[in-house]
């Protein structure tokens, strides 16, 4: 927990794992506070935090029993390609999907 708290000072994404640990310890209200802290700062990117809050409120006995790591580095990129070398920068000829 100590390391996660230190990491969350640099990157608020780690509050997800702090909340997970509170759930594992059976401290539902503390978990909700961690999730809500991040959700209130960006309710679009962190919509899944609110989803977890609602799950805990509806089913308080369904606490996590293990840490769930989400690898946010895996992304799907859409690469836009021009029509040809002579085309203007706003003309899109095709696109490619690339998983990272």
mmCIF file of N, CA, C and O in Angstrom:
data_model
loop_
_atom_site.group_PDB
_atom_site.id
_atom_site.type_symbol
_atom_site.label_atom_id
_atom_site.label_comp_id
_atom_site.label_asym_id
_atom_site.label_seq_id
_atom_site.Cartn_x
_atom_site.Cartn_y
_atom_site.Cartn_z
ATOM 1 N N UNK A 1 0.831 -1.195 0.000
ATOM 2 C CA UNK A 1 0.000 0.000 0.000
ATOM 3 C C UNK A 1 0.870 1.252 0.000
ATOM 4 O O UNK A 1 0.567 2.200 -0.716
ATOM 5 N N UNK A 2 1.937 1.230 0.779
ATOM 6 C CA UNK A 2 2.809 2.401 0.874
ATOM 7 C C UNK A 2 3.368 2.788 -0.497
ATOM 8 O O UNK A 2 3.382 3.960 -0.864
ATOM 9 N N UNK A 3 3.802 1.804 -1.259
ATOM 10 C CA UNK A 3 4.357 2.075 -2.592
ATOM 11 C C UNK A 3 3.289 2.611 -3.541
ATOM 12 O O UNK A 3 3.554 3.494 -4.351
ATOM 13 N N UNK A 4 2.088 2.085 -3.438
ATOM 14 C CA UNK A 4 1.004 2.571 -4.299
ATOM 15 C C UNK A 4 0.631 4.010 -3.962
ATOM 16 O O UNK A 4 0.351 4.801 -4.856
ATOM 17 N N UNK A 5 0.644 4.356 -2.696
ATOM 18 C CA UNK A 5 0.342 5.732 -2.300
ATOM 19 C C UNK A 5 1.406 6.672 -2.856
ATOM 20 O O UNK A 5 1.091 7.743 -3.387
ATOM 21 N N UNK A 6 2.671 6.259 -2.782
ATOM 22 C CA UNK A 6 3.744 7.087 -3.340
ATOM 23 C C UNK A 6 3.580 7.225 -4.860
ATOM 24 O O UNK A 6 3.751 8.314 -5.410
ATOM 25 N N UNK A 7 3.261 6.128 -5.527
ATOM 26 C CA UNK A 7 3.086 6.160 -6.976
ATOM 27 C C UNK A 7 1.888 7.031 -7.364
ATOM 28 O O UNK A 7 1.928 7.746 -8.365
ATOM 29 N N UNK A 8 0.832 7.004 -6.560
ATOM 30 C CA UNK A 8 -0.366 7.779 -6.892
ATOM 31 C C UNK A 8 -0.129 9.287 -6.768
ATOM 32 O O UNK A 8 -0.862 10.073 -7.363
ATOM 33 N N UNK A 9 0.908 9.670 -6.015
ATOM 34 C CA UNK A 9 1.248 11.089 -5.935
ATOM 35 C C UNK A 9 1.792 11.580 -7.272
ATOM 36 O O UNK A 9 1.664 12.755 -7.609
ATOM 37 N N UNK A 10 2.357 10.672 -8.050
ATOM 38 C CA UNK A 10 2.897 11.010 -9.371
ATOM 39 C C UNK A 10 1.898 10.752 -10.493
ATOM 40 O O UNK A 10 1.908 11.432 -11.507
ATOM 41 N N UNK A 11 1.068 9.737 -10.302
ATOM 42 C CA UNK A 11 0.123 9.339 -11.348
ATOM 43 C C UNK A 11 -1.146 8.830 -10.671
ATOM 44 O O UNK A 11 -1.142 7.765 -10.055
ATOM 45 N N UNK A 12 -2.236 9.571 -10.819
ATOM 46 C CA UNK A 12 -3.466 9.220 -10.123
ATOM 47 C C UNK A 12 -4.072 7.885 -10.549
ATOM 48 O O UNK A 12 -4.936 7.352 -9.873
ATOM 49 N N UNK A 13 -3.609 7.318 -11.661
ATOM 50 C CA UNK A 13 -4.100 6.004 -12.081
ATOM 51 C C UNK A 13 -3.876 4.947 -11.012
ATOM 52 O O UNK A 13 -4.618 3.968 -10.933
ATOM 53 N N UNK A 14 -2.866 5.127 -10.180
ATOM 54 C CA UNK A 14 -2.555 4.138 -9.139
ATOM 55 C C UNK A 14 -3.615 4.109 -8.039
ATOM 56 O O UNK A 14 -3.667 3.167 -7.257
ATOM 57 N N UNK A 15 -4.471 5.095 -7.992
ATOM 58 C CA UNK A 15 -5.548 5.076 -7.006
ATOM 59 C C UNK A 15 -6.502 3.911 -7.260
ATOM 60 O O UNK A 15 -7.155 3.426 -6.343
ATOM 61 N N UNK A 16 -6.569 3.443 -8.502
ATOM 62 C CA UNK A 16 -7.379 2.255 -8.821
ATOM 63 C C UNK A 16 -6.879 1.073 -8.000
ATOM 64 O O UNK A 16 -7.664 0.345 -7.399
ATOM 65 N N UNK A 17 -5.579 0.891 -7.942
ATOM 66 C CA UNK A 17 -5.008 -0.236 -7.216
ATOM 67 C C UNK A 17 -5.120 -0.049 -5.709
ATOM 68 O O UNK A 17 -5.286 -1.018 -4.969
ATOM 69 N N UNK A 18 -5.048 1.199 -5.255
ATOM 70 C CA UNK A 18 -5.267 1.469 -3.828
ATOM 71 C C UNK A 18 -6.698 1.075 -3.460
ATOM 72 O O UNK A 18 -6.934 0.411 -2.450
ATOM 73 N N UNK A 19 -7.654 1.466 -4.318
ATOM 74 C CA UNK A 19 -9.046 1.077 -4.096
ATOM 75 C C UNK A 19 -9.209 -0.430 -4.099
ATOM 76 O O UNK A 19 -9.926 -0.993 -3.264
ATOM 77 N N UNK A 20 -8.530 -1.101 -5.024
ATOM 78 C CA UNK A 20 -8.586 -2.568 -5.074
ATOM 79 C C UNK A 20 -8.093 -3.174 -3.767
ATOM 80 O O UNK A 20 -8.709 -4.102 -3.227
ATOM 81 N N UNK A 21 -6.988 -2.647 -3.252
ATOM 82 C CA UNK A 21 -6.446 -3.177 -1.997
ATOM 83 C C UNK A 21 -7.396 -2.933 -0.832
ATOM 84 O O UNK A 21 -7.551 -3.801 0.034
ATOM 85 N N UNK A 22 -8.035 -1.779 -0.802
ATOM 86 C CA UNK A 22 -9.020 -1.535 0.251
ATOM 87 C C UNK A 22 -10.176 -2.534 0.148
ATOM 88 O O UNK A 22 -10.673 -3.026 1.160
ATOM 89 N N UNK A 23 -10.588 -2.854 -1.071
ATOM 90 C CA UNK A 23 -11.641 -3.858 -1.232
ATOM 91 C C UNK A 23 -11.181 -5.201 -0.691
ATOM 92 O O UNK A 23 -11.923 -5.878 0.022
ATOM 93 N N UNK A 24 -9.978 -5.593 -1.037
ATOM 94 C CA UNK A 24 -9.435 -6.866 -0.569
ATOM 95 C C UNK A 24 -9.420 -6.913 0.959
ATOM 96 O O UNK A 24 -9.712 -7.943 1.568
ATOM 97 N N UNK A 25 -9.112 -5.769 1.577
ATOM 98 C CA UNK A 25 -9.076 -5.679 3.036
ATOM 99 C C UNK A 25 -10.477 -5.560 3.644
ATOM 100 O O UNK A 25 -10.631 -5.552 4.857
ATOM 101 N N UNK A 26 -11.511 -5.451 2.791
ATOM 102 C CA UNK A 26 -12.880 -5.350 3.272
ATOM 103 C C UNK A 26 -13.296 -3.943 3.645
ATOM 104 O O UNK A 26 -14.311 -3.748 4.318
ATOM 105 N N UNK A 27 -12.542 -2.940 3.195
ATOM 106 C CA UNK A 27 -12.830 -1.548 3.526
ATOM 107 C C UNK A 27 -13.467 -0.848 2.328
ATOM 108 O O UNK A 27 -12.849 -0.030 1.648
ATOM 109 N N UNK A 28 -14.733 -1.173 2.112
ATOM 110 C CA UNK A 28 -15.474 -0.703 0.938
ATOM 111 C C UNK A 28 -15.521 0.824 0.839
ATOM 112 O O UNK A 28 -15.299 1.384 -0.231
ATOM 113 N N UNK A 29 -15.799 1.506 1.937
ATOM 114 C CA UNK A 29 -15.933 2.968 1.899
ATOM 115 C C UNK A 29 -14.620 3.649 1.519
ATOM 116 O O UNK A 29 -14.617 4.626 0.780
ATOM 117 N N UNK A 30 -13.506 3.131 2.011
ATOM 118 C CA UNK A 30 -12.206 3.694 1.639
ATOM 119 C C UNK A 30 -11.929 3.454 0.157
ATOM 120 O O UNK A 30 -11.362 4.313 -0.521
ATOM 121 N N UNK A 31 -12.326 2.288 -0.348
ATOM 122 C CA UNK A 31 -12.157 1.995 -1.773
ATOM 123 C C UNK A 31 -12.950 2.996 -2.609
ATOM 124 O O UNK A 31 -12.438 3.559 -3.579
ATOM 125 N N UNK A 32 -14.190 3.240 -2.220
ATOM 126 C CA UNK A 32 -15.036 4.180 -2.952
ATOM 127 C C UNK A 32 -14.414 5.571 -2.957
ATOM 128 O O UNK A 32 -14.416 6.258 -3.982
ATOM 129 N N UNK A 33 -13.854 5.991 -1.844
ATOM 130 C CA UNK A 33 -13.209 7.309 -1.784
ATOM 131 C C UNK A 33 -12.046 7.415 -2.773
ATOM 132 O O UNK A 33 -11.868 8.448 -3.426
ATOM 133 N N UNK A 34 -11.252 6.362 -2.883
ATOM 134 C CA UNK A 34 -10.122 6.365 -3.831
ATOM 135 C C UNK A 34 -10.630 6.443 -5.268
ATOM 136 O O UNK A 34 -10.129 7.226 -6.071
ATOM 137 N N UNK A 35 -11.620 5.620 -5.602
ATOM 138 C CA UNK A 35 -12.169 5.626 -6.959
ATOM 139 C C UNK A 35 -12.801 6.979 -7.286
ATOM 140 O O UNK A 35 -12.611 7.516 -8.374
ATOM 141 N N UNK A 36 -13.547 7.526 -6.330
ATOM 142 C CA UNK A 36 -14.251 8.775 -6.565
ATOM 143 C C UNK A 36 -13.291 9.960 -6.734
ATOM 144 O O UNK A 36 -13.557 10.865 -7.520
ATOM 145 N N UNK A 37 -12.175 9.935 -6.028
ATOM 146 C CA UNK A 37 -11.181 11.001 -6.144
ATOM 147 C C UNK A 37 -10.762 11.184 -7.609
ATOM 148 O O UNK A 37 -10.723 12.294 -8.126
ATOM 149 N N UNK A 38 -10.477 10.084 -8.275
ATOM 150 C CA UNK A 38 -10.024 10.149 -9.668
ATOM 151 C C UNK A 38 -11.201 10.438 -10.596
ATOM 152 O O UNK A 38 -11.100 11.270 -11.501
ATOM 153 N N UNK A 39 -12.317 9.783 -10.366
ATOM 154 C CA UNK A 39 -13.486 9.969 -11.220
ATOM 155 C C UNK A 39 -13.928 11.431 -11.254
ATOM 156 O O UNK A 39 -14.275 11.954 -12.316
ATOM 157 N N UNK A 40 -13.882 12.115 -10.128
ATOM 158 C CA UNK A 40 -14.295 13.511 -10.069
ATOM 159 C C UNK A 40 -13.375 14.428 -10.871
ATOM 160 O O UNK A 40 -13.774 15.504 -11.290
ATOM 161 N N UNK A 41 -12.159 14.005 -11.118
ATOM 162 C CA UNK A 41 -11.213 14.823 -11.871
ATOM 163 C C UNK A 41 -11.352 14.637 -13.384
ATOM 164 O O UNK A 41 -10.993 15.521 -14.142
ATOM 165 N N UNK A 42 -11.859 13.489 -13.815
ATOM 166 C CA UNK A 42 -12.094 13.254 -15.247
ATOM 167 C C UNK A 42 -13.117 12.131 -15.371
ATOM 168 O O UNK A 42 -12.762 10.960 -15.326
ATOM 169 N N UNK A 43 -14.383 12.491 -15.527
ATOM 170 C CA UNK A 43 -15.442 11.477 -15.550
ATOM 171 C C UNK A 43 -15.613 10.810 -16.909
ATOM 172 O O UNK A 43 -16.444 9.925 -17.043
ATOM 173 N N UNK A 44 -14.842 11.214 -17.897
ATOM 174 C CA UNK A 44 -14.882 10.553 -19.202
ATOM 175 C C UNK A 44 -13.831 9.437 -19.242
ATOM 176 O O UNK A 44 -14.156 8.265 -19.446
ATOM 177 N N UNK A 45 -12.594 9.807 -19.043
ATOM 178 C CA UNK A 45 -11.497 8.824 -19.093
ATOM 179 C C UNK A 45 -11.655 7.773 -18.006
ATOM 180 O O UNK A 45 -11.381 6.600 -18.224
ATOM 181 N N UNK A 46 -12.121 8.202 -16.839
ATOM 182 C CA UNK A 46 -12.211 7.289 -15.701
ATOM 183 C C UNK A 46 -13.642 6.846 -15.412
ATOM 184 O O UNK A 46 -14.006 6.604 -14.264
ATOM 185 N N UNK A 47 -14.441 6.703 -16.444
ATOM 186 C CA UNK A 47 -15.830 6.275 -16.266
ATOM 187 C C UNK A 47 -15.912 4.909 -15.591
ATOM 188 O O UNK A 47 -16.837 4.644 -14.820
ATOM 189 N N UNK A 48 -14.931 4.042 -15.834
ATOM 190 C CA UNK A 48 -14.965 2.715 -15.214
ATOM 191 C C UNK A 48 -14.796 2.795 -13.694
ATOM 192 O O UNK A 48 -15.209 1.898 -12.975
ATOM 193 N N UNK A 49 -14.204 3.881 -13.182
ATOM 194 C CA UNK A 49 -14.111 4.061 -11.732
ATOM 195 C C UNK A 49 -15.514 4.230 -11.158
ATOM 196 O O UNK A 49 -15.847 3.644 -10.132
ATOM 197 N N UNK A 50 -16.340 5.043 -11.816
ATOM 198 C CA UNK A 50 -17.719 5.233 -11.357
ATOM 199 C C UNK A 50 -18.510 3.938 -11.489
ATOM 200 O O UNK A 50 -19.348 3.638 -10.635
ATOM 201 N N UNK A 51 -18.255 3.185 -12.531
ATOM 202 C CA UNK A 51 -18.930 1.900 -12.695
ATOM 203 C C UNK A 51 -18.629 1.004 -11.494
ATOM 204 O O UNK A 51 -19.529 0.364 -10.947
ATOM 205 N N UNK A 52 -17.361 0.999 -11.045
ATOM 206 C CA UNK A 52 -16.990 0.176 -9.891
ATOM 207 C C UNK A 52 -17.656 0.712 -8.620
ATOM 208 O O UNK A 52 -18.109 -0.070 -7.783
ATOM 209 N N UNK A 53 -17.740 2.028 -8.483
ATOM 210 C CA UNK A 53 -18.421 2.623 -7.323
ATOM 211 C C UNK A 53 -19.871 2.155 -7.268
ATOM 212 O O UNK A 53 -20.365 1.734 -6.220
ATOM 213 N N UNK A 54 -20.562 2.203 -8.400
ATOM 214 C CA UNK A 54 -21.970 1.794 -8.445
ATOM 215 C C UNK A 54 -22.114 0.309 -8.141
ATOM 216 O O UNK A 54 -23.061 -0.105 -7.453
ATOM 217 N N UNK A 55 -21.193 -0.517 -8.651
ATOM 218 C CA UNK A 55 -21.225 -1.954 -8.349
ATOM 219 C C UNK A 55 -21.094 -2.190 -6.847
ATOM 220 O O UNK A 55 -21.795 -3.032 -6.280
ATOM 221 N N UNK A 56 -20.180 -1.452 -6.205
ATOM 222 C CA UNK A 56 -19.987 -1.608 -4.763
ATOM 223 C C UNK A 56 -21.217 -1.162 -3.973
ATOM 224 O O UNK A 56 -21.563 -1.777 -2.962
ATOM 225 N N UNK A 57 -21.869 -0.114 -4.430
ATOM 226 C CA UNK A 57 -23.054 0.369 -3.729
ATOM 227 C C UNK A 57 -24.226 -0.594 -3.887
ATOM 228 O O UNK A 57 -25.006 -0.777 -2.960
ATOM 229 N N UNK A 58 -24.351 -1.219 -5.064
ATOM 230 C CA UNK A 58 -25.458 -2.137 -5.318
ATOM 231 C C UNK A 58 -25.220 -3.508 -4.687
ATOM 232 O O UNK A 58 -26.157 -4.167 -4.260
ATOM 233 N N UNK A 59 -23.961 -3.948 -4.674
ATOM 234 C CA UNK A 59 -23.604 -5.265 -4.145
ATOM 235 C C UNK A 59 -22.412 -5.137 -3.208
ATOM 236 O O UNK A 59 -21.297 -5.531 -3.556
ATOM 237 N N UNK A 60 -22.624 -4.603 -2.013
ATOM 238 C CA UNK A 60 -21.490 -4.348 -1.115
ATOM 239 C C UNK A 60 -20.722 -5.592 -0.692
ATOM 240 O O UNK A 60 -19.581 -5.496 -0.261
ATOM 241 N N UNK A 61 -21.319 -6.746 -0.857
ATOM 242 C CA UNK A 61 -20.612 -7.976 -0.466
ATOM 243 C C UNK A 61 -19.722 -8.507 -1.593
ATOM 244 O O UNK A 61 -18.974 -9.457 -1.385
ATOM 245 N N UNK A 62 -19.779 -7.901 -2.770
ATOM 246 C CA UNK A 62 -19.009 -8.365 -3.919
ATOM 247 C C UNK A 62 -17.690 -7.604 -4.030
ATOM 248 O O UNK A 62 -17.382 -7.009 -5.060
ATOM 249 N N UNK A 63 -16.907 -7.647 -2.979
ATOM 250 C CA UNK A 63 -15.615 -6.973 -2.975
ATOM 251 C C UNK A 63 -14.600 -7.771 -3.774
ATOM 252 O O UNK A 63 -14.689 -9.002 -3.866
ATOM 253 N N UNK A 64 -13.621 -7.074 -4.335
ATOM 254 C CA UNK A 64 -12.546 -7.747 -5.061
ATOM 255 C C UNK A 64 -11.735 -8.599 -4.092
ATOM 256 O O UNK A 64 -11.574 -8.239 -2.927
ATOM 257 N N UNK A 65 -11.241 -9.693 -4.604
ATOM 258 C CA UNK A 65 -10.411 -10.574 -3.787
ATOM 259 C C UNK A 65 -8.976 -10.612 -4.291
ATOM 260 O O UNK A 65 -8.126 -11.269 -3.702
ATOM 261 N N UNK A 66 -8.733 -9.934 -5.412
ATOM 262 C CA UNK A 66 -7.384 -9.880 -5.969
ATOM 263 C C UNK A 66 -7.198 -8.558 -6.696
ATOM 264 O O UNK A 66 -8.166 -7.906 -7.076
ATOM 265 N N UNK A 67 -5.954 -8.171 -6.858
ATOM 266 C CA UNK A 67 -5.620 -6.925 -7.534
ATOM 267 C C UNK A 67 -5.803 -7.100 -9.034
ATOM 268 O O UNK A 67 -5.353 -8.083 -9.608
ATOM 269 N N UNK A 68 -6.484 -6.161 -9.678
ATOM 270 C CA UNK A 68 -6.723 -6.211 -11.121
ATOM 271 C C UNK A 68 -5.855 -5.170 -11.805
ATOM 272 O O UNK A 68 -6.110 -3.979 -11.695
ATOM 273 N N UNK A 69 -4.836 -5.617 -12.518
ATOM 274 C CA UNK A 69 -3.936 -4.719 -13.227
ATOM 275 C C UNK A 69 -4.479 -4.450 -14.615
ATOM 276 O O UNK A 69 -4.807 -5.379 -15.350
ATOM 277 N N UNK A 70 -4.589 -3.178 -14.973
ATOM 278 C CA UNK A 70 -5.034 -2.786 -16.313
ATOM 279 C C UNK A 70 -3.847 -2.171 -17.037
ATOM 280 O O UNK A 70 -3.315 -1.162 -16.609
ATOM 281 N N UNK A 71 -3.434 -2.812 -18.117
ATOM 282 C CA UNK A 71 -2.296 -2.320 -18.897
ATOM 283 C C UNK A 71 -2.805 -1.302 -19.901
ATOM 284 O O UNK A 71 -3.325 -1.651 -20.950
ATOM 285 N N UNK A 72 -2.666 -0.018 -19.562
ATOM 286 C CA UNK A 72 -3.159 1.052 -20.426
ATOM 287 C C UNK A 72 -2.214 1.337 -21.589
ATOM 288 O O UNK A 72 -2.499 2.165 -22.425
ATOM 289 N N UNK A 73 -1.076 0.641 -21.633
ATOM 290 C CA UNK A 73 -0.145 0.880 -22.736
ATOM 291 C C UNK A 73 -0.615 0.221 -24.020
ATOM 292 O O UNK A 73 -0.192 0.581 -25.098
ATOM 293 N N UNK A 74 -1.491 -0.766 -23.929
ATOM 294 C CA UNK A 74 -2.004 -1.414 -25.130
ATOM 295 C C UNK A 74 -3.076 -0.517 -25.726
ATOM 296 O O UNK A 74 -4.069 -0.209 -25.090
ATOM 297 N N UNK A 75 -2.836 -0.098 -26.931
ATOM 298 C CA UNK A 75 -3.758 0.818 -27.581
ATOM 299 C C UNK A 75 -4.003 0.387 -29.024
ATOM 300 O O UNK A 75 -3.171 -0.260 -29.639
ATOM 301 N N UNK A 76 -5.120 0.807 -29.553
ATOM 302 C CA UNK A 76 -5.415 0.638 -30.966
ATOM 303 C C UNK A 76 -5.292 2.017 -31.604
ATOM 304 O O UNK A 76 -5.947 2.963 -31.189
ATOM 305 N N UNK A 77 -4.414 2.111 -32.587
ATOM 306 C CA UNK A 77 -4.189 3.376 -33.268
ATOM 307 C C UNK A 77 -4.813 3.327 -34.650
ATOM 308 O O UNK A 77 -4.777 2.310 -35.327
ATOM 309 N N UNK A 78 -5.374 4.427 -35.064
ATOM 310 C CA UNK A 78 -5.871 4.562 -36.432
ATOM 311 C C UNK A 78 -4.914 5.505 -37.139
ATOM 312 O O UNK A 78 -4.796 6.676 -36.778
ATOM 313 N N UNK A 79 -4.197 4.986 -38.118
ATOM 314 C CA UNK A 79 -3.220 5.766 -38.868
ATOM 315 C C UNK A 79 -3.871 6.244 -40.159
ATOM 316 O O UNK A 79 -4.320 5.443 -40.974
ATOM 317 N N UNK A 80 -3.953 7.537 -40.333
ATOM 318 C CA UNK A 80 -4.558 8.103 -41.532
ATOM 319 C C UNK A 80 -3.490 8.309 -42.590
ATOM 320 O O UNK A 80 -2.447 8.897 -42.321
ATOM 321 N N UNK A 81 -3.748 7.842 -43.785
ATOM 322 C CA UNK A 81 -2.794 7.928 -44.893
ATOM 323 C C UNK A 81 -3.352 8.856 -45.964
ATOM 324 O O UNK A 81 -4.538 8.817 -46.278
ATOM 325 N N UNK A 82 -2.485 9.686 -46.518
ATOM 326 C CA UNK A 82 -2.896 10.584 -47.592
ATOM 327 C C UNK A 82 -3.183 9.828 -48.874
ATOM 328 O O UNK A 82 -2.798 8.673 -49.043
ATOM 329 N N UNK A 83 -3.843 10.525 -49.792
ATOM 330 C CA UNK A 83 -4.175 9.918 -51.080
ATOM 331 C C UNK A 83 -2.898 9.588 -51.840
ATOM 332 O O UNK A 83 -2.715 8.490 -52.321
ATOM 333 N N UNK A 84 -1.995 10.562 -51.927
ATOM 334 C CA UNK A 84 -0.685 10.363 -52.545
ATOM 335 C C UNK A 84 0.223 11.512 -52.115
ATOM 336 O O UNK A 84 -0.190 12.389 -51.358
ATOM 337 N N UNK A 85 1.429 11.537 -52.608
ATOM 338 C CA UNK A 85 2.382 12.572 -52.198
ATOM 339 C C UNK A 85 1.968 13.973 -52.638
ATOM 340 O O UNK A 85 2.383 14.958 -52.051
ATOM 341 N N UNK A 86 1.184 14.082 -53.689
ATOM 342 C CA UNK A 86 0.758 15.372 -54.225
ATOM 343 C C UNK A 86 -0.483 15.919 -53.500
ATOM 344 O O UNK A 86 -0.838 17.069 -53.682
ATOM 345 N N UNK A 87 -1.152 15.118 -52.707
ATOM 346 C CA UNK A 87 -2.408 15.521 -52.069
ATOM 347 C C UNK A 87 -2.154 16.520 -50.949
ATOM 348 O O UNK A 87 -1.066 16.571 -50.373
ATOM 349 N N UNK A 88 -3.162 17.302 -50.655
ATOM 350 C CA UNK A 88 -3.044 18.249 -49.541
ATOM 351 C C UNK A 88 -3.089 17.468 -48.221
ATOM 352 O O UNK A 88 -3.525 16.319 -48.181
ATOM 353 N N UNK A 89 -2.675 18.119 -47.173
ATOM 354 C CA UNK A 89 -2.613 17.467 -45.862
ATOM 355 C C UNK A 89 -3.992 17.086 -45.337
ATOM 356 O O UNK A 89 -4.106 16.251 -44.451
ATOM 357 N N UNK A 90 -5.050 17.683 -45.870
ATOM 358 C CA UNK A 90 -6.399 17.393 -45.376
ATOM 359 C C UNK A 90 -7.088 16.270 -46.147
ATOM 360 O O UNK A 90 -8.163 15.837 -45.753
ATOM 361 N N UNK A 91 -6.497 15.803 -47.231
ATOM 362 C CA UNK A 91 -7.106 14.724 -48.004
ATOM 363 C C UNK A 91 -6.664 13.375 -47.436
ATOM 364 O O UNK A 91 -5.467 13.106 -47.325
ATOM 365 N N UNK A 92 -7.631 12.580 -47.071
ATOM 366 C CA UNK A 92 -7.340 11.265 -46.502
ATOM 367 C C UNK A 92 -7.731 10.204 -47.534
ATOM 368 O O UNK A 92 -8.860 10.148 -47.994
ATOM 369 N N UNK A 93 -6.778 9.388 -47.887
ATOM 370 C CA UNK A 93 -7.037 8.360 -48.867
ATOM 371 C C UNK A 93 -7.418 7.029 -48.258
ATOM 372 O O UNK A 93 -8.293 6.336 -48.725
ATOM 373 N N UNK A 94 -6.791 6.662 -47.146
ATOM 374 C CA UNK A 94 -7.086 5.381 -46.501
ATOM 375 C C UNK A 94 -6.613 5.447 -45.046
ATOM 376 O O UNK A 94 -6.005 6.431 -44.637
ATOM 377 N N UNK A 95 -6.910 4.416 -44.327
ATOM 378 C CA UNK A 95 -6.432 4.353 -42.944
ATOM 379 C C UNK A 95 -5.991 2.928 -42.625
ATOM 380 O O UNK A 95 -6.360 1.989 -43.316
ATOM 381 N N UNK A 96 -5.159 2.811 -41.628
ATOM 382 C CA UNK A 96 -4.687 1.513 -41.154
ATOM 383 C C UNK A 96 -4.954 1.446 -39.654
ATOM 384 O O UNK A 96 -4.845 2.451 -38.956
ATOM 385 N N UNK A 97 -5.273 0.263 -39.186
ATOM 386 C CA UNK A 97 -5.451 0.060 -37.757
ATOM 387 C C UNK A 97 -4.238 -0.698 -37.248
ATOM 388 O O UNK A 97 -3.854 -1.730 -37.814
ATOM 389 N N UNK A 98 -3.632 -0.170 -36.206
ATOM 390 C CA UNK A 98 -2.415 -0.762 -35.663
ATOM 391 C C UNK A 98 -2.601 -0.965 -34.145
ATOM 392 O O UNK A 98 -3.000 -0.042 -33.446
ATOM 393 N N UNK A 99 -2.358 -2.162 -33.683
ATOM 394 C CA UNK A 99 -2.420 -2.441 -32.246
ATOM 395 C C UNK A 99 -1.050 -2.332 -31.638
ATOM 396 O O UNK A 99 -0.080 -2.853 -32.179
ATOM 397 N N UNK A 100 -0.974 -1.632 -30.500
ATOM 398 C CA UNK A 100 0.307 -1.496 -29.793
ATOM 399 C C UNK A 100 0.192 -2.117 -28.428
ATOM 400 O O UNK A 100 -0.781 -2.065 -27.800
#
